[in-house]
Coordinates of C-alpha atoms in Angstrom, one line a residue:
M12 CA 0.1 0.2 0.1
G13 CA 1.3 3.1 -1.0
K14 CA 2.1 6.4 1.5
L15 CA -0.5 8.9 1.4
I16 CA 1.2 12.5 1.3
V17 CA -1.1 15.2 1.8
S18 CA 0.4 18.9 1.1
L19 CA -0.6 21.9 2.5
S20 CA -3.8 23.8 1.3
P21 CA -5.3 24.9 -1.1
H22 CA -6.0 21.7 -2.7
A23 CA -8.7 23.3 -5.3
H24 CA -7.5 23.8 -8.9
G25 CA -8.5 25.9 -11.4
T26 CA -8.2 27.0 -15.1
D27 CA -6.2 30.4 -14.2
T28 CA -2.9 30.4 -15.1
V29 CA -0.4 32.9 -15.8
E30 CA -0.2 32.6 -19.6
R31 CA -4.2 32.9 -19.5
N32 CA -3.9 36.5 -17.7
M33 CA -0.9 37.5 -19.5
Y34 CA -2.0 37.1 -22.7
G35 CA -5.6 38.0 -22.0
V36 CA -4.1 41.3 -20.8
I37 CA -2.6 41.8 -24.2
I38 CA -5.5 41.1 -25.9
A39 CA -7.2 43.6 -23.9
L40 CA -4.4 46.3 -25.4
L41 CA -5.4 45.3 -28.7
P42 CA -7.7 48.2 -29.2
A43 CA -5.3 50.8 -27.9
L44 CA -2.4 49.2 -29.9
L45 CA -4.7 49.6 -33.4
V46 CA -5.3 53.1 -32.4
S47 CA -1.7 54.0 -32.0
F48 CA -0.9 52.5 -35.2
Y49 CA -3.7 54.7 -36.9
F50 CA -2.7 58.2 -35.2
F51 CA 1.1 57.7 -35.3
G52 CA 1.6 54.7 -38.1
I53 CA 5.3 53.7 -38.5
G54 CA 6.5 55.5 -35.4
S55 CA 4.2 53.3 -33.1
A56 CA 4.9 49.9 -35.0
I57 CA 8.8 51.0 -34.7
V58 CA 8.5 51.6 -31.0
C59 CA 6.1 48.9 -30.2
A60 CA 7.8 46.2 -31.9
T61 CA 11.3 47.3 -30.7
S62 CA 10.2 47.5 -26.8
V63 CA 8.8 44.1 -27.3
A64 CA 11.5 42.4 -28.9
A65 CA 14.2 44.0 -26.5
C66 CA 12.2 42.7 -23.4
V67 CA 11.7 39.3 -24.7
L68 CA 15.5 38.7 -25.6
L69 CA 16.5 40.4 -22.9
E70 CA 14.6 38.0 -20.3
W71 CA 15.8 35.0 -22.3
A72 CA 19.4 35.9 -21.9
I73 CA 19.2 36.7 -18.3
N74 CA 17.9 33.4 -17.7
K75 CA 20.1 31.4 -19.9
F76 CA 23.4 33.1 -19.4
M77 CA 23.2 35.1 -15.8
L78 CA 20.9 32.6 -13.8
K79 CA 21.6 29.5 -15.8
N80 CA 17.9 28.3 -15.5
E81 CA 16.8 25.6 -18.0
R82 CA 13.4 26.4 -18.5
T83 CA 12.9 29.4 -20.2
T84 CA 10.2 31.8 -19.0
I85 CA 9.6 33.9 -22.3
C86 CA 6.4 31.8 -23.4
D87 CA 4.2 32.8 -20.3
G88 CA 3.7 36.2 -22.0
S89 CA 4.7 38.5 -19.1
A90 CA 7.9 39.8 -21.0
I91 CA 5.9 40.3 -24.2
L92 CA 3.4 42.5 -21.7
T93 CA 5.8 44.4 -20.3
G94 CA 7.8 45.3 -23.5
L95 CA 4.4 46.1 -24.8
L96 CA 3.3 48.4 -21.8
L97 CA 6.6 50.1 -22.1
G98 CA 5.9 50.6 -25.9
F99 CA 2.9 52.3 -24.6
N100 CA 4.6 54.9 -22.1
L101 CA 6.5 56.3 -24.7
P102 CA 6.6 58.9 -27.6
S103 CA 6.1 57.6 -30.9
N104 CA 9.7 59.4 -32.4
L105 CA 12.0 57.7 -29.6
P106 CA 15.2 56.4 -31.0
I107 CA 15.5 52.6 -30.9
W108 CA 18.7 52.8 -29.0
I109 CA 17.0 54.9 -25.6
I110 CA 13.9 52.2 -26.2
I111 CA 16.2 49.1 -25.7
I112 CA 17.9 51.2 -22.7
G113 CA 14.5 51.3 -20.9
A114 CA 13.6 47.5 -21.5
I115 CA 17.4 47.1 -20.0
F116 CA 15.7 48.8 -16.8
A117 CA 12.2 47.3 -17.0
I118 CA 13.4 43.4 -17.4
G119 CA 17.0 43.8 -16.1
V120 CA 16.2 45.9 -13.2
G121 CA 12.6 46.1 -12.3
K122 CA 12.2 42.1 -13.0
M123 CA 14.9 39.8 -13.1
S124 CA 16.8 41.2 -10.3
F125 CA 14.1 40.6 -7.7
G126 CA 14.1 37.1 -8.9
G127 CA 11.6 37.3 -11.9
L128 CA 7.9 37.1 -12.2
G129 CA 6.0 37.0 -9.1
N130 CA 9.1 38.7 -6.8
N131 CA 9.2 42.3 -8.6
L132 CA 8.1 45.1 -6.3
F133 CA 7.7 47.7 -8.6
N134 CA 6.1 47.4 -12.0
P135 CA 8.8 46.7 -14.6
A136 CA 7.4 48.6 -17.3
L137 CA 7.1 51.8 -15.1
V138 CA 10.5 51.3 -13.8
G139 CA 12.0 51.5 -17.5
R140 CA 9.7 54.7 -18.1
A141 CA 10.7 56.5 -15.0
A142 CA 14.3 55.6 -15.8
L143 CA 14.2 57.0 -19.2
L144 CA 12.3 60.1 -18.0
V145 CA 15.1 60.6 -15.6
A146 CA 17.9 59.9 -18.0
F147 CA 16.4 61.3 -21.2
P148 CA 13.9 64.0 -20.1
A149 CA 13.9 66.2 -23.4
Q150 CA 13.4 62.9 -25.7
M151 CA 10.7 61.7 -23.6
T152 CA 8.9 64.9 -23.1
T153 CA 8.7 65.5 -27.1
W154 CA 5.5 64.4 -28.5
P155 CA 4.7 64.2 -32.1
I156 CA 1.4 65.1 -33.4
G157 CA -1.1 62.5 -34.6
G158 CA -1.6 61.9 -38.2
Q159 CA 1.8 61.4 -39.6
L160 CA 1.6 58.2 -40.7
T161 CA 4.9 58.4 -42.7
S162 CA 6.8 60.0 -40.1
Y163 CA 9.5 58.6 -37.4
L164 CA 12.3 60.6 -36.2
D165 CA 11.6 63.9 -38.1
A166 CA 7.8 64.4 -37.2
E167 CA 6.4 67.5 -36.1
T168 CA 5.7 68.1 -32.2
G169 CA 3.5 69.7 -30.1
A170 CA 2.1 70.2 -26.4
T171 CA -0.1 67.4 -24.7
P172 CA -3.4 68.6 -23.2
L173 CA -1.5 67.9 -19.8
A174 CA 1.1 70.5 -20.7
I175 CA -1.5 73.1 -21.5
M176 CA -3.4 72.2 -18.3
K177 CA 0.2 72.3 -16.3
E178 CA 1.1 76.0 -18.0
A179 CA -2.6 77.3 -17.4
I180 CA -2.0 76.3 -13.5
K181 CA 1.3 78.2 -13.5
S182 CA 0.0 81.4 -14.7
G183 CA -3.4 81.4 -13.1
D184 CA -4.7 82.2 -17.0
A185 CA -7.7 80.0 -17.0
S186 CA -8.1 81.3 -20.8
M187 CA -5.4 78.7 -21.8
L188 CA -7.5 75.9 -21.2
S189 CA -9.8 76.8 -24.2
E190 CA -7.1 75.3 -26.2
L191 CA -8.0 72.2 -24.8
P192 CA -9.9 69.2 -27.4
P193 CA -13.4 68.8 -26.6
I194 CA -14.3 66.1 -24.4
G195 CA -15.5 64.0 -27.3
N196 CA -12.3 64.3 -29.1
L197 CA -10.5 63.4 -25.9
L198 CA -12.5 60.4 -25.7
V199 CA -11.5 59.0 -29.5
G200 CA -8.1 60.3 -29.5
N201 CA -8.9 63.1 -31.8
H202 CA -6.6 65.7 -30.6
V203 CA -5.6 67.3 -33.7
E204 CA -8.3 68.4 -35.8
A205 CA -10.0 70.0 -32.8
C206 CA -7.5 72.7 -32.3
L207 CA -6.3 75.7 -34.0
D208 CA -2.5 74.5 -33.1
P209 CA -1.7 70.9 -33.6
L210 CA -1.2 69.1 -30.1
G211 CA 0.7 66.3 -29.5
G212 CA -0.6 62.8 -29.2
G213 CA 1.0 62.0 -26.2
A214 CA 2.6 58.5 -25.3
L215 CA 1.3 55.4 -27.9
G216 CA -0.9 54.4 -25.2
E217 CA -2.5 57.5 -24.2
V218 CA -4.2 58.7 -27.4
C219 CA -7.8 57.0 -26.9
A220 CA -9.4 56.4 -23.5
L221 CA -12.2 54.6 -25.3
A222 CA -10.1 52.1 -26.7
L223 CA -8.4 51.6 -23.0
L224 CA -12.1 51.3 -21.7
L225 CA -12.7 48.6 -24.3
G226 CA -9.8 46.7 -22.7
L227 CA -11.3 47.1 -19.4
A228 CA -14.6 45.9 -20.2
Y229 CA -12.9 42.9 -21.7
M230 CA -10.8 42.2 -18.6
L231 CA -13.9 42.5 -16.2
W232 CA -15.7 40.2 -18.4
K233 CA -13.0 37.5 -18.5
K234 CA -12.6 38.2 -14.7
I235 CA -8.4 38.9 -15.0
I236 CA -8.9 42.2 -13.0
T237 CA -11.5 43.4 -10.6
W238 CA -12.9 47.1 -10.6
H239 CA -11.9 47.9 -7.3
I240 CA -8.5 49.6 -8.3
P241 CA -9.3 51.2 -11.6
V242 CA -12.5 52.9 -10.3
S243 CA -11.2 54.0 -7.0
I244 CA -8.0 55.6 -9.1
I245 CA -10.3 57.2 -11.6
G246 CA -13.2 57.9 -9.0
T247 CA -10.6 60.0 -6.6
V248 CA -8.9 61.9 -9.5
F249 CA -12.5 63.0 -10.7
V250 CA -13.3 64.1 -7.1
F251 CA -10.3 65.7 -6.3
S252 CA -9.7 67.5 -9.4
G253 CA -13.6 68.8 -9.4
L254 CA -12.5 70.2 -6.0
C255 CA -9.6 71.9 -7.5
H256 CA -11.9 73.1 -10.5
L257 CA -14.4 74.6 -8.4
A258 CA -11.7 76.2 -6.1
S259 CA -10.0 78.0 -9.0
P260 CA -11.0 78.2 -12.6
A261 CA -7.5 77.7 -13.8
Y262 CA -7.7 74.1 -13.2
A263 CA -8.9 72.1 -15.7
D264 CA -12.5 70.3 -15.5
P265 CA -12.2 66.6 -14.2
F266 CA -13.7 65.3 -17.4
S267 CA -10.7 66.4 -19.3
V268 CA -8.7 65.5 -16.2
I269 CA -9.3 62.0 -16.4
L270 CA -9.3 61.7 -20.0
S271 CA -5.9 63.3 -20.6
G272 CA -2.3 61.6 -20.1
G273 CA -2.0 58.2 -18.9
L274 CA -4.3 58.0 -16.5
M275 CA -6.5 55.7 -18.1
L276 CA -3.7 53.4 -19.0
G277 CA -2.0 53.5 -15.8
A278 CA -5.3 52.9 -14.0
I279 CA -6.3 49.8 -15.9
F280 CA -3.3 48.4 -16.8
M281 CA -0.4 49.3 -14.8
A282 CA -1.8 49.5 -11.3
T283 CA -3.6 46.4 -12.0
D284 CA -0.4 44.4 -12.0
Y285 CA -0.7 41.4 -9.8
V286 CA 2.3 41.3 -8.2
T287 CA 2.6 45.0 -7.4
S288 CA -1.0 45.6 -6.2
P289 CA -2.8 44.5 -2.8
M290 CA -4.2 41.1 -2.5
T291 CA -7.6 42.3 -0.9
A292 CA -10.4 44.2 -2.0
K293 CA -10.2 46.7 0.8
G294 CA -6.6 47.1 0.3
Q295 CA -7.0 47.2 -3.5
I296 CA -9.4 50.4 -3.0
I297 CA -6.8 52.0 -0.4
Y298 CA -4.1 51.6 -3.1
G299 CA -6.4 53.0 -5.6
V300 CA -7.4 56.2 -3.4
A301 CA -3.9 56.9 -2.6
I302 CA -2.8 56.7 -6.6
G303 CA -5.3 59.3 -7.4
V304 CA -4.5 61.6 -4.8
L305 CA -0.7 61.5 -5.4
T306 CA -1.7 61.6 -9.4
V307 CA -3.5 64.7 -9.0
V308 CA -1.0 66.4 -6.3
I309 CA 1.8 65.7 -8.7
R310 CA -0.1 66.9 -11.9
N311 CA -1.0 70.1 -10.5
W312 CA 2.1 71.1 -8.3
G313 CA 5.0 68.9 -9.4
A314 CA 7.8 69.3 -11.6
Y315 CA 6.1 66.8 -14.2
P316 CA 3.2 67.4 -16.3
E317 CA 2.1 63.6 -15.5
G318 CA 2.0 62.2 -12.4
M319 CA 0.1 58.7 -12.8
S320 CA 3.7 57.0 -13.3
F321 CA 5.2 58.0 -10.3
A322 CA 2.1 57.5 -8.3
I323 CA 2.1 53.6 -9.1
L324 CA 5.4 53.4 -8.4
I325 CA 5.3 55.0 -5.1
M326 CA 2.4 52.9 -4.3
N327 CA 4.1 49.7 -5.6
A328 CA 6.6 50.3 -2.2
F329 CA 3.5 50.7 0.0
T330 CA 1.7 47.3 -1.2
P331 CA 3.3 45.2 1.5
L332 CA 2.6 47.4 3.8
I333 CA -1.2 47.4 2.9
N334 CA -1.0 43.7 2.6
M335 CA -0.1 43.7 6.2
Y336 CA -2.6 46.1 7.2
V337 CA -5.4 44.3 5.4
K338 CA -5.2 40.8 5.7
P339 CA -7.9 38.7 4.5
K340 CA -10.0 36.5 7.3
R341 CA -8.5 33.4 8.2
F342 CA -10.3 29.9 7.7
G343 CA -11.4 28.0 11.0
E344 CA -12.7 29.0 14.1
V345 CA -11.6 31.3 16.6
P346 CA -10.9 29.1 20.1
E347 CA -13.3 29.8 22.8
Q348 CA -11.7 31.6 25.5
K349 CA -11.7 29.4 29.0

């Protein structure tokens, strides 16, 4: 008779796997990817392809030659997703060598230095973006306008809606906000035709809020993520920026704020990363509210027009503390005190 070995719980098994979730998020990103191809053309294709290829090859090389792992991890989709999200956070005219440096920071520093998938403290794609923003601020804040389907390095550039909002706050001149595109144009990504002066489209994944919302609907439908983080972030930004707008007309209206920049991309696809976000629903709401507050504070009074990436990275560092503070209920009975 064989020996019965009972392992630790849980004993339940399901169909949820790392590969399923990673490729599910990639599918959810496809509408935004197609929109970026439409607005930025060859520039978007070059940036995204370079970012994905660099992230995948770098993870393979580190596993094979540095960590000496026999089993490759590049097929689980996490490196592809990191590369795609990194590309979505970059301008469409960024030189290839800078994109590769961003991939080195994203995979080499943000992911593999912590031990690979499941061990990283910070979102790898945002680590790459933050490193590039610090090292190459001029290149990372030069935004080509949309509609230049054949342009890459020689594309015409312009200010983004966030830059206009920032300048209006600095000058106290509310009339500058009239240069912002209408809400409908911000929703679908048509920044250029709505204005007398062409606006920069922003990063690749920021130009169409509607495409990102379609991705959110897909992930909620497939139960890849829950509503707690995206809704708490967007709701907090809406309320906080609305209060600022009521206090002074130099602050943009909350609808323009939530539809501009990387807020939708960050709230839906970056802050919801399994590894770097809290485990419980209550913890996720605390996490999301804090990200929303930090985003508005950095946007309005910080050095950069965009604060979403830094807000997420800051709260990534607090995720272990949130998990310790908001613990799930344990199974079993509480013993009676005699």
